[in-house]
Amino acid sequence: MIIIINPSTNERQLAQLQQEIEQAGCVVNRSADGLRTIFGLTGDVAKLDPEQLKSKPGVEKVVRLKEPYKKANRLFRATNTLVQTAGRQIGGDQLTVIAGPCSVESESQIVSIAAAVKAAGAGFLRGGAFKPRSSPYSFQGLKEEGLELLKIARAATGLPIVSEIMSVSMLDRFEQEVDVLQIGARNMQNFDLLKAVGQIRKPVLLKRGMSATIEEFLMSAEYIMVEGNENVILCERGIRTFETYTRNTLDLSAVLALKMQSHLPVLVDPSHAAGLSWMVESLSKAAVAVGADGLIIEVHNDPANAKCDGPQSITPARFADLMLSLRAIAQCENRVV
Ligand code: PEP
Ligand code: MN
C-alpha cells in the first residue's frame, strides 16, 4: 500500500501520520522528490483500512499496489534508486560500464584486462571466481584464489569488483571482499541466496533468469529488498526463445518494462544475450538508446583461448572503441560514462 501525501502537509503532520501507521504494525518507507512525498507501507498492511487512512490530515490518496512486488515497485518510491558504492553511482544520469573477463584465469590475465578496461573508461571490473557452468566438466572457476586475484586487480587499478556469488556459505567473504555481488541467471530464483544477500548492504546485481518473466524477475528483487537490502541493480541478459542463431534473445523491451514498473537501475549484458562477440558493440549501443542505466560486457585479452565464454568476448581494443561511441551517445543524452 502507498500513501501519496498532500503537498501542503507540514513535517509535524507527517510525523504524526507516520507514528499512527507504525503503531498499527506497519513500516513506513518515506521518499520524496521535492514535489511529492510518498509513504510506502510494508508489514501488516492488511490490517489498515484505506478509507480510514484517507480521512487523516495530509493524506491525498491511498493506493493498494496490485503487483506482487512492493518495495521494487515504481509507485512505492518517489524517485529512481541510485545505488552508491565505492565512490560510484549506478543509476540516474550515470551510465555504468562494467567490463572484464567471464572468469578470472590468472593474475596477469585479470590485472592486464583490468588496466585496459580502466584506461578505456570502465567504471567496474567484472570477473567470475565461482562459475555456474552448464556442464560439470567445464572450468568451474578459480574459486577463492579467483577472489584473491580480483582483489589484486582492484588494488592495481582502483576499479571496484563485481563477482558472482553462488552459495550462501560464501556470503561473509563476498560481503567483505567484493564491491558488487552478482546473482546469476541460474540463481535468480534461489530464494535462500536472495534472502541471504538481502541481509547485507552491499549492492546486488541480479540477472534475469533465462526463462523468467518481468514479474518473476521483480519478485526476485523483492526477496532481496524485503530483507532490508535496497541496493539492487537489475540486469537483462537475454532470454530463451525458439531462436538458436544467438545464445539467447536480448529482450530490449524488458529494459523499458522494468523501468516502467520499477525504480531500480537496469543494466544490459549484451555478451550473454548474443553469445557472439560481433554483435556486442551494436547491442550495447541499442541498450543505451532504449534507456539502460549501463552495461556489463565480457572483455578478454585472448578470446580464442578463454577458459569461458570466449566466443562472446571482445578484445580490450574493441572495448576501447566501443567506449568512445558510448561516450558520444551519453553526451547527446546529458548522461555521463
Ligand atoms: C556471467 O556473467 O558470466 C554469467 C554466468 O552470466 P548469466 O548468469 O547471465 O548467465
Ligand atoms: Mn560469462
mmCIF file with all atom_site columns, C-alpha atoms in Angstrom, residues 147-231:
data_model
loop_
_atom_site.group_PDB
_atom_site.id
_atom_site.type_symbol
_atom_site.label_atom_id
_atom_site.label_alt_id
_atom_site.label_comp_id
_atom_site.label_asym_id
_atom_site.label_entity_id
_atom_site.label_seq_id
_atom_site.pdbx_PDB_ins_code
_atom_site.Cartn_x
_atom_site.Cartn_y
_atom_site.Cartn_z
_atom_site.occupancy
_atom_site.B_iso_or_equiv
_atom_site.pdbx_formal_charge
_atom_site.auth_seq_id
_atom_site.auth_comp_id
_atom_site.auth_asym_id
_atom_site.auth_atom_id
_atom_site.pdbx_PDB_model_num
ATOM 1  C CA . LEU A 1 147 ? 38.708 -13.657 -5.418  1.00 0.00 ? 147 LEU A CA 1
ATOM 2  C CA . GLU A 1 148 ? 42.293 -13.013 -4.300  1.00 0.00 ? 148 GLU A CA 1
ATOM 3  C CA . LEU A 1 149 ? 43.313 -12.204 -7.875  1.00 0.00 ? 149 LEU A CA 1
ATOM 4  C CA . LEU A 1 150 ? 40.340 -9.852  -8.277  1.00 0.00 ? 150 LEU A CA 1
ATOM 5  C CA . LYS A 1 151 ? 41.494 -8.003  -5.167  1.00 0.00 ? 151 LYS A CA 1
ATOM 6  C CA . ILE A 1 152 ? 44.982 -7.675  -6.654  1.00 0.00 ? 152 ILE A CA 1
ATOM 7  C CA . ALA A 1 153 ? 43.439 -6.248  -9.844  1.00 0.00 ? 153 ALA A CA 1
ATOM 8  C CA . ARG A 1 154 ? 41.352 -3.822  -7.790  1.00 0.00 ? 154 ARG A CA 1
ATOM 9  C CA . ALA A 1 155 ? 44.412 -2.679  -5.847  1.00 0.00 ? 155 ALA A CA 1
ATOM 10 C CA . ALA A 1 156 ? 46.359 -2.220  -9.085  1.00 0.00 ? 156 ALA A CA 1
ATOM 11 C CA . THR A 1 157 ? 43.678 -0.204  -10.902 1.00 0.00 ? 157 THR A CA 1
ATOM 12 C CA . GLY A 1 158 ? 41.302 1.213   -8.304  1.00 0.00 ? 158 GLY A CA 1
ATOM 13 C CA . LEU A 1 159 ? 38.362 -0.407  -10.128 1.00 0.00 ? 159 LEU A CA 1
ATOM 14 C CA . PRO A 1 160 ? 35.680 -1.831  -7.805  1.00 0.00 ? 160 PRO A CA 1
ATOM 15 C CA . ILE A 1 161 ? 34.978 -5.501  -8.457  1.00 0.00 ? 161 ILE A CA 1
ATOM 16 C CA . VAL A 1 162 ? 31.811 -7.351  -9.445  1.00 0.00 ? 162 VAL A CA 1
ATOM 17 C CA . SER A 1 163 ? 31.729 -11.124 -8.989  1.00 0.00 ? 163 SER A CA 1
ATOM 18 C CA . GLU A 1 164 ? 29.115 -13.858 -8.859  1.00 0.00 ? 164 GLU A CA 1
ATOM 19 C CA . ILE A 1 165 ? 28.164 -15.483 -5.567  1.00 0.00 ? 165 ILE A CA 1
ATOM 20 C CA . MET A 1 166 ? 26.723 -18.983 -5.927  1.00 0.00 ? 166 MET A CA 1
ATOM 21 C CA . SER A 1 167 ? 26.404 -20.145 -2.362  1.00 0.00 ? 167 SER A CA 1
ATOM 22 C CA . VAL A 1 168 ? 25.176 -18.714 0.933   1.00 0.00 ? 168 VAL A CA 1
ATOM 23 C CA . SER A 1 169 ? 28.248 -20.248 2.571   1.00 0.00 ? 169 SER A CA 1
ATOM 24 C CA . MET A 1 170 ? 30.432 -17.653 0.795   1.00 0.00 ? 170 MET A CA 1
ATOM 25 C CA . LEU A 1 171 ? 28.394 -14.643 1.920   1.00 0.00 ? 171 LEU A CA 1
ATOM 26 C CA . ASP A 1 172 ? 30.770 -13.336 4.609   1.00 0.00 ? 172 ASP A CA 1
ATOM 27 C CA . ARG A 1 173 ? 33.713 -13.487 2.283   1.00 0.00 ? 173 ARG A CA 1
ATOM 28 C CA . PHE A 1 174 ? 31.848 -11.761 -0.567  1.00 0.00 ? 174 PHE A CA 1
ATOM 29 C CA . GLU A 1 175 ? 30.466 -9.124  1.773   1.00 0.00 ? 175 GLU A CA 1
ATOM 30 C CA . GLN A 1 176 ? 33.953 -8.237  2.921   1.00 0.00 ? 176 GLN A CA 1
ATOM 31 C CA . GLU A 1 177 ? 35.825 -8.530  -0.334  1.00 0.00 ? 177 GLU A CA 1
ATOM 32 C CA . VAL A 1 178 ? 33.585 -7.811  -3.305  1.00 0.00 ? 178 VAL A CA 1
ATOM 33 C CA . ASP A 1 179 ? 32.062 -4.413  -4.169  1.00 0.00 ? 179 ASP A CA 1
ATOM 34 C CA . VAL A 1 180 ? 29.001 -5.660  -6.090  1.00 0.00 ? 180 VAL A CA 1
ATOM 35 C CA . LEU A 1 181 ? 27.649 -9.201  -5.627  1.00 0.00 ? 181 LEU A CA 1
ATOM 36 C CA . GLN A 1 182 ? 26.303 -10.724 -8.805  1.00 0.00 ? 182 GLN A CA 1
ATOM 37 C CA . ILE A 1 183 ? 23.489 -13.258 -8.714  1.00 0.00 ? 183 ILE A CA 1
ATOM 38 C CA . GLY A 1 184 ? 23.494 -15.116 -11.990 1.00 0.00 ? 184 GLY A CA 1
ATOM 39 C CA . ALA A 1 185 ? 20.592 -16.046 -14.233 1.00 0.00 ? 185 ALA A CA 1
ATOM 40 C CA . ARG A 1 186 ? 20.660 -19.628 -12.964 1.00 0.00 ? 186 ARG A CA 1
ATOM 41 C CA . ASN A 1 187 ? 20.239 -18.482 -9.382  1.00 0.00 ? 187 ASN A CA 1
ATOM 42 C CA . MET A 1 188 ? 17.600 -15.814 -9.930  1.00 0.00 ? 188 MET A CA 1
ATOM 43 C CA . GLN A 1 189 ? 15.095 -17.949 -8.055  1.00 0.00 ? 189 GLN A CA 1
ATOM 44 C CA . ASN A 1 190 ? 17.488 -19.383 -5.474  1.00 0.00 ? 190 ASN A CA 1
ATOM 45 C CA . PHE A 1 191 ? 15.398 -17.910 -2.697  1.00 0.00 ? 191 PHE A CA 1
ATOM 46 C CA . ASP A 1 192 ? 17.793 -18.799 0.124   1.00 0.00 ? 192 ASP A CA 1
ATOM 47 C CA . LEU A 1 193 ? 20.569 -16.959 -1.701  1.00 0.00 ? 193 LEU A CA 1
ATOM 48 C CA . LEU A 1 194 ? 18.294 -13.972 -2.385  1.00 0.00 ? 194 LEU A CA 1
ATOM 49 C CA . LYS A 1 195 ? 17.300 -13.774 1.283   1.00 0.00 ? 195 LYS A CA 1
ATOM 50 C CA . ALA A 1 196 ? 20.938 -14.054 2.354   1.00 0.00 ? 196 ALA A CA 1
ATOM 51 C CA . VAL A 1 197 ? 22.139 -11.162 0.180   1.00 0.00 ? 197 VAL A CA 1
ATOM 52 C CA . GLY A 1 198 ? 19.133 -9.229  1.472   1.00 0.00 ? 198 GLY A CA 1
ATOM 53 C CA . GLN A 1 199 ? 20.763 -9.308  4.902   1.00 0.00 ? 199 GLN A CA 1
ATOM 54 C CA . ILE A 1 200 ? 23.806 -7.313  3.819   1.00 0.00 ? 200 ILE A CA 1
ATOM 55 C CA . ARG A 1 201 ? 24.055 -3.835  2.352   1.00 0.00 ? 201 ARG A CA 1
ATOM 56 C CA . LYS A 1 202 ? 26.487 -4.358  -0.498  1.00 0.00 ? 202 LYS A CA 1
ATOM 57 C CA . PRO A 1 203 ? 24.835 -3.811  -3.900  1.00 0.00 ? 203 PRO A CA 1
ATOM 58 C CA . VAL A 1 204 ? 23.447 -6.863  -5.650  1.00 0.00 ? 204 VAL A CA 1
ATOM 59 C CA . LEU A 1 205 ? 23.494 -7.179  -9.441  1.00 0.00 ? 205 LEU A CA 1
ATOM 60 C CA . LEU A 1 206 ? 20.567 -9.502  -10.079 1.00 0.00 ? 206 LEU A CA 1
ATOM 61 C CA . LYS A 1 207 ? 20.472 -11.107 -13.505 1.00 0.00 ? 207 LYS A CA 1
ATOM 62 C CA . ARG A 1 208 ? 17.211 -12.135 -15.135 1.00 0.00 ? 208 ARG A CA 1
ATOM 63 C CA . GLY A 1 209 ? 16.627 -15.870 -15.244 1.00 0.00 ? 209 GLY A CA 1
ATOM 64 C CA . MET A 1 210 ? 16.719 -17.196 -18.774 1.00 0.00 ? 210 MET A CA 1
ATOM 65 C CA . SER A 1 211 ? 13.022 -18.109 -18.673 1.00 0.00 ? 211 SER A CA 1
ATOM 66 C CA . ALA A 1 212 ? 11.819 -15.573 -16.133 1.00 0.00 ? 212 ALA A CA 1
ATOM 67 C CA . THR A 1 213 ? 9.002  -13.145 -16.800 1.00 0.00 ? 213 THR A CA 1
ATOM 68 C CA . ILE A 1 214 ? 9.368  -9.486  -15.863 1.00 0.00 ? 214 ILE A CA 1
ATOM 69 C CA . GLU A 1 215 ? 7.086  -10.104 -12.896 1.00 0.00 ? 215 GLU A CA 1
ATOM 70 C CA . GLU A 1 216 ? 9.099  -13.089 -11.670 1.00 0.00 ? 216 GLU A CA 1
ATOM 71 C CA . PHE A 1 217 ? 12.287 -11.056 -12.056 1.00 0.00 ? 217 PHE A CA 1
ATOM 72 C CA . LEU A 1 218 ? 10.878 -8.212  -9.957  1.00 0.00 ? 218 LEU A CA 1
ATOM 73 C CA . MET A 1 219 ? 9.629  -10.650 -7.329  1.00 0.00 ? 219 MET A CA 1
ATOM 74 C CA . SER A 1 220 ? 13.182 -11.951 -7.006  1.00 0.00 ? 220 SER A CA 1
ATOM 75 C CA . ALA A 1 221 ? 14.372 -8.366  -6.477  1.00 0.00 ? 221 ALA A CA 1
ATOM 76 C CA . GLU A 1 222 ? 11.637 -8.050  -3.859  1.00 0.00 ? 222 GLU A CA 1
ATOM 77 C CA . TYR A 1 223 ? 13.032 -11.075 -1.981  1.00 0.00 ? 223 TYR A CA 1
ATOM 78 C CA . ILE A 1 224 ? 16.291 -9.154  -1.526  1.00 0.00 ? 224 ILE A CA 1
ATOM 79 C CA . MET A 1 225 ? 14.663 -5.810  -0.715  1.00 0.00 ? 225 MET A CA 1
ATOM 80 C CA . VAL A 1 226 ? 12.171 -7.118  1.789   1.00 0.00 ? 226 VAL A CA 1
ATOM 81 C CA . GLU A 1 227 ? 15.106 -8.361  3.896   1.00 0.00 ? 227 GLU A CA 1
ATOM 82 C CA . GLY A 1 228 ? 16.401 -4.783  4.018   1.00 0.00 ? 228 GLY A CA 1
ATOM 83 C CA . ASN A 1 229 ? 18.905 -4.524  1.169   1.00 0.00 ? 229 ASN A CA 1
ATOM 84 C CA . GLU A 1 230 ? 17.507 -1.982  -1.261  1.00 0.00 ? 230 GLU A CA 1
ATOM 85 C CA . ASN A 1 231 ? 20.724 -1.733  -3.293  1.00 0.00 ? 231 ASN A CA 1
#
